[in-house]
Amino acid sequence: MLSQNDCRVKAELIWAMNVAVHNYSFASCDNNADIFQAMFPDSAIAKHYAMRSSKLSYILTHALGPYFLRQLVKEIEGKYFTIHFDETVTAQMKKQMDVLVRFFSSRTSTVQVRFLKSVLFGHAFAEQVNDELVNLLLELKLPVKHVLSLSADGPYANKSIKQKMEAGGKGHVNVGFCNLHVVHNSFRKGLCIGLFYFLKKLAAR
């Protein structure tokens, strides 16, 4: 049976996940403790509930984030997977590389695309990007040999990365060196053309 303090922590974790799922602003949490206490004056949990934007950030970053990352890694273990990565320049003038993973989930019987991690560094040279990707896989204990394919943009810098990472793997699906945006844009264009002719030939559009 949970103690009163455990119930309070559980309530704060549930609310933090609700904020993440519905994309609420962190500032919206700064006064919700007062709101909950006014709504539920007889609740001991609401009385001791505390949440502000700084606490919410800490909970998501240091408590829930690592937990769900471990659950994701467990779901990928033993499976082949595809790595998606792209770099962009942040407001702090640093390169941010977002890494996603695509794999078949036995739990849902569907192909899942899930966020894995963001990596920050200075210049996105091919060697550095390659090192960051390999280090990330080592950190999460995901074997490079299980990388089925790499999805990225930038054919010149990423060509060497793909060659090095795929050298240690088996059964790679080669869809070129600049496929992250090309495949997406091709699908979008095909979808738009299909919708155009569907609506053009529809009598009541």
Coordinates of N, CA and C in Angstrom, one line a residue:
M1 N 0.8 -1.2 0.0 CA 0.0 0.0 0.0 C 0.9 1.3 0.0
L2 N 0.5 2.2 -0.9 CA 1.3 3.4 -1.0 C 1.1 4.4 0.2
S3 N 2.2 5.0 0.6 CA 2.1 6.0 1.7 C 1.5 7.3 1.1
Q4 N 1.2 8.2 2.0 CA 0.6 9.5 1.5 C 1.6 10.2 0.6
N5 N 2.9 10.1 1.0 CA 4.0 10.8 0.2 C 4.1 10.2 -1.1
D6 N 4.0 8.8 -1.2 CA 4.1 8.1 -2.5 C 2.9 8.5 -3.4
C7 N 1.8 8.6 -2.8 CA 0.6 9.0 -3.5 C 0.7 10.4 -4.1
R8 N 1.4 11.3 -3.3 CA 1.6 12.7 -3.8 C 2.6 12.7 -5.0
V9 N 3.7 11.9 -4.8 CA 4.7 11.8 -5.9 C 4.0 11.2 -7.2
K10 N 3.2 10.1 -7.0 CA 2.5 9.5 -8.1 C 1.6 10.6 -8.8
A11 N 0.9 11.4 -8.1 CA 0.1 12.4 -8.7 C 0.9 13.4 -9.5
E12 N 2.1 13.8 -9.0 CA 2.9 14.7 -9.7 C 3.5 14.1 -11.0
L13 N 3.8 12.8 -10.9 CA 4.3 12.1 -12.1 C 3.2 12.0 -13.2
I14 N 2.0 11.7 -12.7 CA 0.9 11.6 -13.7 C 0.6 12.9 -14.4
W15 N 0.7 14.0 -13.6 CA 0.5 15.3 -14.2 C 1.6 15.7 -15.2
A16 N 2.8 15.3 -14.8 CA 4.0 15.6 -15.7 C 3.8 14.9 -17.0
M17 N 3.4 13.6 -17.0 CA 3.1 12.9 -18.2 C 2.0 13.5 -19.0
N18 N 1.0 14.0 -18.3 CA -0.2 14.6 -19.0 C 0.3 15.9 -19.7
V19 N 1.2 16.6 -19.1 CA 1.7 17.8 -19.8 C 2.5 17.5 -21.0
A20 N 3.3 16.4 -20.9 CA 4.1 16.0 -22.1 C 3.2 15.5 -23.2
V21 N 2.2 14.7 -22.9 CA 1.3 14.1 -23.9 C 0.5 15.1 -24.6
H22 N 0.0 16.1 -23.9 CA -0.9 17.2 -24.5 C -0.1 18.4 -24.8
N23 N 1.2 18.4 -24.7 CA 2.0 19.6 -25.1 C 1.6 20.9 -24.4
Y24 N 1.3 20.8 -23.1 CA 1.0 22.0 -22.3 C 2.3 22.8 -22.1
S25 N 2.1 24.1 -21.8 CA 3.3 24.9 -21.5 C 3.7 24.6 -20.1
F26 N 5.0 24.7 -19.8 CA 5.5 24.5 -18.4 C 5.0 25.5 -17.5
A27 N 4.8 26.7 -18.0 CA 4.3 27.8 -17.2 C 2.9 27.6 -16.7
S28 N 2.1 26.7 -17.4 CA 0.8 26.5 -17.0 C 0.7 25.7 -15.7
C29 N 1.8 25.1 -15.3 CA 1.8 24.4 -14.0 C 2.2 25.2 -12.8
D30 N 2.5 26.5 -13.0 CA 3.0 27.3 -11.9 C 2.0 27.5 -10.8
N31 N 0.7 27.5 -11.1 CA -0.3 27.7 -10.1 C -1.3 26.6 -10.0
N32 N -1.1 25.4 -10.6 CA -2.1 24.4 -10.6 C -2.2 23.7 -9.2
A33 N -1.2 23.8 -8.3 CA -1.3 23.3 -7.0 C -2.4 24.0 -6.2
D34 N -2.5 25.3 -6.4 CA -3.6 26.1 -5.7 C -4.9 25.8 -6.3
I35 N -5.0 25.5 -7.6 CA -6.2 25.1 -8.3 C -6.7 23.8 -7.8
F36 N -5.8 22.8 -7.7 CA -6.2 21.5 -7.2 C -6.7 21.5 -5.7
Q37 N -6.0 22.3 -4.9 CA -6.4 22.4 -3.5 C -7.8 23.1 -3.4
A38 N -8.0 24.1 -4.3 CA -9.4 24.7 -4.3 C -10.4 23.7 -4.8
M39 N -10.1 22.9 -5.7 CA -11.0 21.9 -6.3 C -11.3 20.8 -5.3
F40 N -10.2 20.3 -4.7 CA -10.3 19.2 -3.8 C -9.9 19.5 -2.4
P41 N -10.6 20.4 -1.6 CA -10.2 20.8 -0.3 C -10.0 19.7 0.7
D42 N -10.7 18.6 0.5 CA -10.7 17.5 1.5 C -9.6 16.5 1.2
S43 N -8.8 16.7 0.1 CA -7.8 15.8 -0.3 C -6.4 16.1 0.3
A44 N -5.9 15.1 1.0 CA -4.5 15.3 1.6 C -3.5 15.3 0.5
I45 N -3.7 14.6 -0.6 CA -2.8 14.6 -1.7 C -2.7 15.9 -2.4
A46 N -3.9 16.6 -2.6 CA -3.9 17.9 -3.2 C -3.3 18.9 -2.3
K47 N -3.4 18.7 -1.0 CA -2.9 19.7 0.0 C -1.3 19.7 -0.1
H48 N -0.7 18.6 -0.3 CA 0.7 18.5 -0.4 C 1.3 18.5 -1.8
Y49 N 0.4 18.5 -2.8 CA 0.9 18.5 -4.2 C 1.6 19.8 -4.5
A50 N 2.8 19.7 -5.2 CA 3.5 20.9 -5.5 C 4.1 20.7 -6.9
M51 N 3.9 21.7 -7.7 CA 4.4 21.6 -9.1 C 4.6 23.0 -9.7
R52 N 5.8 23.3 -10.1 CA 6.1 24.5 -10.9 C 6.9 24.1 -12.1
S53 N 7.1 25.1 -13.0 CA 7.8 24.8 -14.3 C 9.2 24.2 -14.1
S54 N 10.0 24.7 -13.1 CA 11.3 24.1 -12.8 C 11.2 22.7 -12.3
K55 N 10.3 22.4 -11.5 CA 10.2 21.0 -11.0 C 9.7 20.1 -12.1
L56 N 8.8 20.6 -12.9 CA 8.3 19.8 -14.0 C 9.4 19.4 -15.0
S57 N 10.3 20.4 -15.3 CA 11.4 20.2 -16.2 C 12.3 19.1 -15.6
Y58 N 12.6 19.2 -14.3 CA 13.4 18.2 -13.6 C 12.8 16.8 -13.7
I59 N 11.5 16.7 -13.4 CA 10.8 15.4 -13.4 C 10.9 14.7 -14.8
L60 N 10.6 15.5 -15.9 CA 10.6 15.0 -17.2 C 12.0 14.6 -17.7
T61 N 13.0 15.4 -17.3 CA 14.4 15.2 -17.8 C 15.1 14.1 -17.0
H62 N 15.0 14.1 -15.7 CA 15.8 13.2 -14.9 C 15.0 12.0 -14.3
A63 N 13.7 12.0 -14.4 CA 12.9 10.9 -13.8 C 12.2 10.1 -14.9
L64 N 11.3 10.8 -15.6 CA 10.5 10.1 -16.6 C 11.2 9.8 -17.8
G65 N 12.1 10.7 -18.3 CA 12.8 10.5 -19.5 C 13.7 9.3 -19.5
P66 N 14.6 9.1 -18.5 CA 15.4 7.9 -18.4 C 14.6 6.6 -18.3
Y67 N 13.5 6.7 -17.6 CA 12.7 5.5 -17.4 C 12.1 5.0 -18.7
F68 N 11.5 5.9 -19.5 CA 10.9 5.5 -20.8 C 11.9 5.2 -21.8
L69 N 13.1 5.8 -21.7 CA 14.2 5.4 -22.6 C 14.6 3.9 -22.3
R70 N 14.7 3.6 -21.0 CA 15.1 2.2 -20.7 C 14.0 1.2 -21.2
Q71 N 12.7 1.6 -21.1 CA 11.6 0.8 -21.6 C 11.7 0.6 -23.1
L72 N 12.1 1.7 -23.8 CA 12.3 1.6 -25.3 C 13.4 0.7 -25.7
V73 N 14.5 0.8 -25.0 CA 15.7 0.0 -25.3 C 15.3 -1.5 -25.1
K74 N 14.6 -1.8 -24.0 CA 14.2 -3.2 -23.8 C 13.3 -3.7 -24.9
E75 N 12.5 -2.8 -25.5 CA 11.6 -3.3 -26.5 C 12.4 -3.5 -27.8
I76 N 13.5 -2.8 -28.0 CA 14.3 -2.9 -29.2 C 15.3 -4.1 -29.1
E77 N 15.6 -4.5 -27.9 CA 16.7 -5.6 -27.7 C 16.4 -6.8 -28.6
G78 N 17.5 -7.2 -29.3 CA 17.4 -8.4 -30.1 C 16.8 -8.2 -31.5
K79 N 16.4 -7.0 -31.8 CA 15.7 -6.7 -33.0 C 16.6 -5.9 -34.0
Y80 N 16.4 -6.0 -35.3 CA 17.0 -5.1 -36.2 C 16.3 -3.8 -36.2
F81 N 17.0 -2.7 -36.5 CA 16.3 -1.4 -36.4 C 17.0 -0.5 -37.4
T82 N 16.3 0.6 -37.7 CA 16.8 1.7 -38.6 C 17.0 2.9 -37.7
I83 N 18.1 3.6 -38.0 CA 18.4 4.8 -37.3 C 18.1 6.0 -38.2
H84 N 17.4 7.0 -37.7 CA 17.1 8.2 -38.4 C 17.8 9.4 -37.7
F85 N 18.6 10.2 -38.4 CA 19.2 11.3 -37.7 C 19.3 12.5 -38.7
D86 N 19.3 13.7 -38.0 CA 19.4 14.9 -38.8 C 19.9 16.0 -37.8
E87 N 20.7 16.9 -38.4 CA 21.3 18.0 -37.5 C 20.6 19.3 -37.9
T88 N 20.5 20.2 -36.9 CA 20.1 21.6 -37.1 C 20.8 22.5 -36.2
V89 N 20.8 23.8 -36.5 CA 21.5 24.7 -35.6 C 20.5 25.3 -34.6
T90 N 20.8 25.3 -33.3 CA 20.0 25.8 -32.3 C 20.1 27.3 -32.1
A91 N 19.3 27.8 -31.2 CA 19.4 29.3 -30.9 C 20.7 29.6 -30.3
Q92 N 21.4 28.6 -29.6 CA 22.7 28.8 -29.0 C 23.8 28.6 -29.9
M93 N 23.5 28.5 -31.2 CA 24.5 28.4 -32.3 C 25.3 27.1 -32.1
K94 N 24.6 26.0 -31.7 CA 25.2 24.7 -31.6 C 24.5 23.8 -32.5
K95 N 25.1 22.7 -32.9 CA 24.5 21.7 -33.7 C 23.7 20.7 -32.8
Q96 N 22.5 20.5 -33.1 CA 21.7 19.6 -32.4 C 21.3 18.4 -33.3
M97 N 21.7 17.2 -33.0 CA 21.3 16.1 -33.8 C 20.3 15.3 -33.1
D98 N 19.1 15.2 -33.7 CA 18.0 14.4 -33.2 C 18.1 13.0 -33.8
V99 N 18.0 12.0 -32.9 CA 18.2 10.6 -33.4 C 16.9 9.9 -33.1
L100 N 16.3 9.2 -34.1 CA 15.1 8.4 -34.0 C 15.4 7.0 -34.3
V101 N 14.6 6.1 -33.9 CA 14.8 4.7 -34.2 C 13.5 4.1 -34.7
R102 N 13.6 3.3 -35.8 CA 12.4 2.6 -36.4 C 12.6 1.1 -36.2
F103 N 11.6 0.5 -35.6 CA 11.7 -1.0 -35.4 C 10.3 -1.6 -35.3
F104 N 10.2 -2.9 -35.4 CA 8.9 -3.6 -35.3 C 8.7 -3.9 -33.9
S105 N 7.6 -3.4 -33.4 CA 7.2 -3.7 -32.0 C 6.4 -4.9 -31.8
S106 N 6.9 -5.9 -31.1 CA 6.1 -7.1 -30.8 C 4.9 -6.8 -29.9
R107 N 5.0 -5.7 -29.1 CA 4.0 -5.3 -28.2 C 2.7 -4.9 -28.9
T108 N 2.9 -4.1 -29.9 CA 1.8 -3.5 -30.7 C 1.6 -4.1 -32.0
S109 N 2.5 -5.0 -32.5 CA 2.5 -5.6 -33.8 C 2.5 -4.5 -34.9
T110 N 3.2 -3.5 -34.7 CA 3.3 -2.4 -35.7 C 4.7 -1.9 -35.8
V111 N 5.0 -1.2 -36.9 CA 6.3 -0.6 -37.0 C 6.3 0.8 -36.3
Q112 N 7.2 1.0 -35.4 CA 7.2 2.2 -34.5 C 8.4 3.0 -34.9
V113 N 8.2 4.4 -34.9 CA 9.3 5.3 -35.0 C 9.3 6.1 -33.7
R114 N 10.3 6.0 -33.0 CA 10.4 6.6 -31.6 C 11.6 7.5 -31.5
F115 N 11.5 8.6 -30.8 CA 12.6 9.5 -30.5 C 13.5 8.7 -29.5
L116 N 14.9 8.8 -29.9 CA 15.9 8.1 -29.1 C 16.6 9.1 -28.2
K117 N 17.2 10.1 -28.8 CA 18.0 11.1 -28.0 C 18.4 12.3 -28.9
S118 N 18.6 13.4 -28.3 CA 19.2 14.6 -28.9 C 20.7 14.7 -28.5
V119 N 21.6 15.0 -29.4 CA 23.0 15.1 -29.1 C 23.4 16.5 -29.6
L120 N 24.1 17.2 -28.7 CA 24.6 18.6 -29.0 C 26.1 18.6 -29.2
F121 N 26.6 19.2 -30.2 CA 28.0 19.4 -30.4 C 28.3 20.6 -31.2
G122 N 29.5 20.9 -31.5 CA 29.9 22.1 -32.3 C 29.7 21.9 -33.8
H123 N 30.7 21.6 -34.5 CA 30.6 21.4 -35.9 C 30.2 20.0 -36.2
A124 N 29.3 19.8 -37.2 CA 28.8 18.5 -37.5 C 29.6 17.9 -38.7
F125 N 30.9 17.7 -38.4 CA 31.7 17.0 -39.4 C 31.4 15.5 -39.4
A126 N 31.6 14.8 -40.5 CA 31.2 13.5 -40.7 C 31.8 12.6 -39.6
E127 N 33.1 12.8 -39.2 CA 33.7 11.9 -38.2 C 33.1 12.1 -36.9
Q128 N 32.7 13.3 -36.5 CA 32.1 13.6 -35.2 C 30.7 13.1 -35.2
V129 N 29.9 13.2 -36.2 CA 28.6 12.7 -36.2 C 28.6 11.2 -36.1
N130 N 29.6 10.5 -36.8 CA 29.7 9.1 -36.8 C 30.1 8.7 -35.3
D131 N 31.0 9.4 -34.7 CA 31.4 9.0 -33.3 C 30.2 9.2 -32.4
E132 N 29.5 10.2 -32.5 CA 28.3 10.5 -31.6 C 27.3 9.4 -31.8
L133 N 27.0 8.9 -33.0 CA 26.0 7.9 -33.3 C 26.5 6.6 -32.7
V134 N 27.8 6.2 -32.9 CA 28.3 5.0 -32.4 C 28.3 5.0 -30.9
N135 N 28.8 6.1 -30.3 CA 28.8 6.2 -28.8 C 27.4 6.1 -28.2
L136 N 26.4 6.7 -28.9 CA 25.0 6.6 -28.4 C 24.6 5.1 -28.4
L137 N 24.8 4.4 -29.5 CA 24.4 3.0 -29.5 C 25.2 2.2 -28.5
L138 N 26.4 2.5 -28.2 CA 27.2 1.8 -27.2 C 26.6 2.1 -25.8
E139 N 26.3 3.4 -25.6 CA 25.7 3.8 -24.3 C 24.4 3.1 -24.0
L140 N 23.6 2.9 -25.0 CA 22.3 2.2 -24.9 C 22.4 0.7 -25.0
K141 N 23.6 0.2 -25.3 CA 23.8 -1.2 -25.5 C 23.0 -1.8 -26.7
L142 N 22.9 -1.0 -27.7 CA 22.2 -1.4 -29.0 C 23.3 -1.7 -30.0
P143 N 23.5 -3.0 -30.4 CA 24.6 -3.4 -31.3 C 24.6 -2.7 -32.6
V144 N 25.7 -2.3 -33.1 CA 25.8 -1.7 -34.4 C 25.4 -2.7 -35.5
K145 N 25.7 -4.0 -35.3 CA 25.4 -5.0 -36.3 C 23.9 -5.2 -36.5
H146 N 23.1 -4.7 -35.6 CA 21.6 -4.8 -35.8 C 21.0 -3.6 -36.5
V147 N 21.9 -2.6 -36.9 CA 21.4 -1.5 -37.6 C 21.1 -1.9 -39.0
L148 N 19.8 -1.9 -39.4 CA 19.4 -2.4 -40.7 C 19.6 -1.4 -41.8
S149 N 19.5 -0.1 -41.4 CA 19.7 0.9 -42.4 C 19.8 2.3 -41.7
L150 N 20.3 3.3 -42.4 CA 20.4 4.6 -41.8 C 19.6 5.6 -42.7
S151 N 18.8 6.4 -42.1 CA 18.1 7.4 -42.8 C 18.7 8.8 -42.4
A152 N 19.1 9.5 -43.4 CA 19.8 10.8 -43.2 C 19.6 11.7 -44.4
D153 N 20.0 12.9 -44.2 CA 20.1 13.8 -45.4 C 21.6 14.2 -45.6
G154 N 21.9 15.0 -46.6 CA 23.3 15.3 -46.8 C 24.1 14.2 -47.3
P155 N 24.1 14.0 -48.6 CA 24.8 12.8 -49.2 C 26.3 12.8 -49.1
Y156 N 27.0 14.0 -49.0 CA 28.4 13.9 -49.0 C 29.0 13.6 -47.6
A157 N 28.5 14.4 -46.6 CA 29.0 14.1 -45.2 C 28.6 12.8 -44.7
N158 N 27.3 12.4 -45.0 CA 26.8 11.2 -44.4 C 27.2 9.9 -45.1
K159 N 27.8 10.1 -46.3 CA 28.1 8.9 -47.1 C 29.2 8.0 -46.3
S160 N 30.2 8.7 -45.7 CA 31.2 8.0 -45.0 C 30.7 7.4 -43.7
I161 N 29.7 8.1 -43.1 CA 29.1 7.6 -41.8 C 28.4 6.3 -42.1
K162 N 27.5 6.3 -43.1 CA 26.8 5.1 -43.5 C 27.7 4.0 -43.8
Q163 N 28.8 4.2 -44.6 CA 29.7 3.2 -44.9 C 30.4 2.6 -43.7
K164 N 30.8 3.4 -42.8 CA 31.5 2.9 -41.6 C 30.6 2.1 -40.7
M165 N 29.4 2.6 -40.5 CA 28.4 2.0 -39.6 C 27.9 0.7 -40.2
E166 N 27.7 0.7 -41.5 CA 27.2 -0.5 -42.2 C 28.2 -1.6 -42.4
A167 N 29.5 -1.2 -42.2 CA 30.6 -2.2 -42.4 C 30.5 -3.3 -41.4
G168 N 30.0 -3.0 -40.2 CA 29.9 -4.0 -39.1 C 28.6 -4.7 -39.0
G169 N 27.6 -4.3 -39.9 CA 26.3 -4.9 -39.8 C 26.1 -5.9 -40.9
K170 N 24.9 -6.5 -40.9 CA 24.5 -7.5 -41.9 C 23.1 -7.1 -42.5
G171 N 22.9 -7.4 -43.7 CA 21.6 -7.3 -44.4 C 21.1 -5.9 -44.4
H172 N 22.0 -4.9 -44.7 CA 21.5 -3.5 -44.8 C 20.7 -3.3 -46.0
V173 N 19.7 -2.4 -45.8 CA 18.8 -2.0 -46.9 C 19.4 -0.7 -47.5
N174 N 19.9 -0.7 -48.7 CA 20.5 0.4 -49.3 C 19.5 1.2 -50.0
V175 N 19.1 2.4 -49.5 CA 18.1 3.3 -50.2 C 18.8 4.6 -50.5
G176 N 20.1 4.6 -50.7 CA 20.9 5.8 -51.0 C 21.4 6.5 -49.8
F177 N 22.1 7.6 -50.1 CA 22.8 8.3 -49.0 C 22.1 9.6 -48.6
C178 N 20.9 9.9 -49.2 CA 20.2 11.1 -48.8 C 18.7 10.8 -48.9
N179 N 18.3 9.9 -48.0 CA 16.9 9.4 -48.1 C 15.9 9.9 -47.1
L180 N 16.4 10.6 -46.0 CA 15.5 11.0 -45.0 C 14.4 11.9 -45.5
H181 N 14.9 13.0 -46.2 CA 13.9 13.9 -46.8 C 13.4 13.5 -48.1
V182 N 14.2 12.8 -48.9 CA 13.7 12.4 -50.3 C 12.6 11.4 -50.2
V183 N 12.6 10.4 -49.3 CA 11.5 9.5 -49.2 C 10.3 10.1 -48.7
H184 N 10.4 11.0 -47.7 CA 9.3 11.7 -47.1 C 8.7 12.6 -48.2
N185 N 9.5 13.4 -48.9 CA 8.9 14.3 -49.9 C 8.3 13.6 -51.1
S186 N 8.9 12.5 -51.5 CA 8.3 11.7 -52.6 C 6.9 11.1 -52.2
F187 N 6.8 10.6 -50.9 CA 5.5 10.1 -50.5 C 4.5 11.3 -50.4
R188 N 4.9 12.4 -49.9 CA 4.0 13.6 -49.8 C 3.6 14.0 -51.2
K189 N 4.5 14.0 -52.2 CA 4.1 14.5 -53.5 C 3.1 13.5 -54.2
G190 N 3.4 12.2 -54.0 CA 2.5 11.1 -54.5 C 1.2 11.2 -53.9
L191 N 1.1 11.5 -52.6 CA -0.2 11.6 -51.9 C -0.9 12.8 -52.4
C192 N -0.2 13.9 -52.6 CA -0.9 15.1 -53.1 C -1.5 14.9 -54.5
I193 N -0.7 14.2 -55.4 CA -1.2 13.9 -56.7 C -2.4 13.0 -56.7
G194 N -2.3 12.0 -55.8 CA -3.5 11.1 -55.7 C -4.7 11.8 -55.2
L195 N -4.6 12.7 -54.2 CA -5.7 13.5 -53.7 C -6.3 14.4 -54.8
F196 N -5.4 15.0 -55.6 CA -5.8 15.9 -56.6 C -6.7 15.2 -57.6
Y197 N -6.3 14.1 -58.2 CA -7.1 13.4 -59.2 C -8.3 12.7 -58.5
F198 N -8.2 12.4 -57.3 CA -9.4 11.8 -56.6 C -10.5 12.9 -56.5
L199 N -10.1 14.1 -56.1 CA -11.1 15.2 -56.0 C -11.5 15.7 -57.3
K200 N -10.6 15.7 -58.3 CA -11.0 16.2 -59.6 C -12.1 15.3 -60.3
K201 N -12.0 14.0 -60.0 CA -13.0 13.1 -60.7 C -14.2 12.9 -59.8
L202 N -14.2 13.5 -58.6 CA -15.4 13.3 -57.7 C -16.5 14.3 -58.0
A203 N -17.7 13.8 -58.2 CA -18.8 14.7 -58.7 C -19.1 15.7 -57.6
A204 N -19.3 15.2 -56.3 CA -19.6 16.1 -55.2 C -18.4 16.3 -54.3
R205 N -17.6 17.3 -54.7 CA -16.4 17.6 -54.0 C -16.5 18.8 -53.2

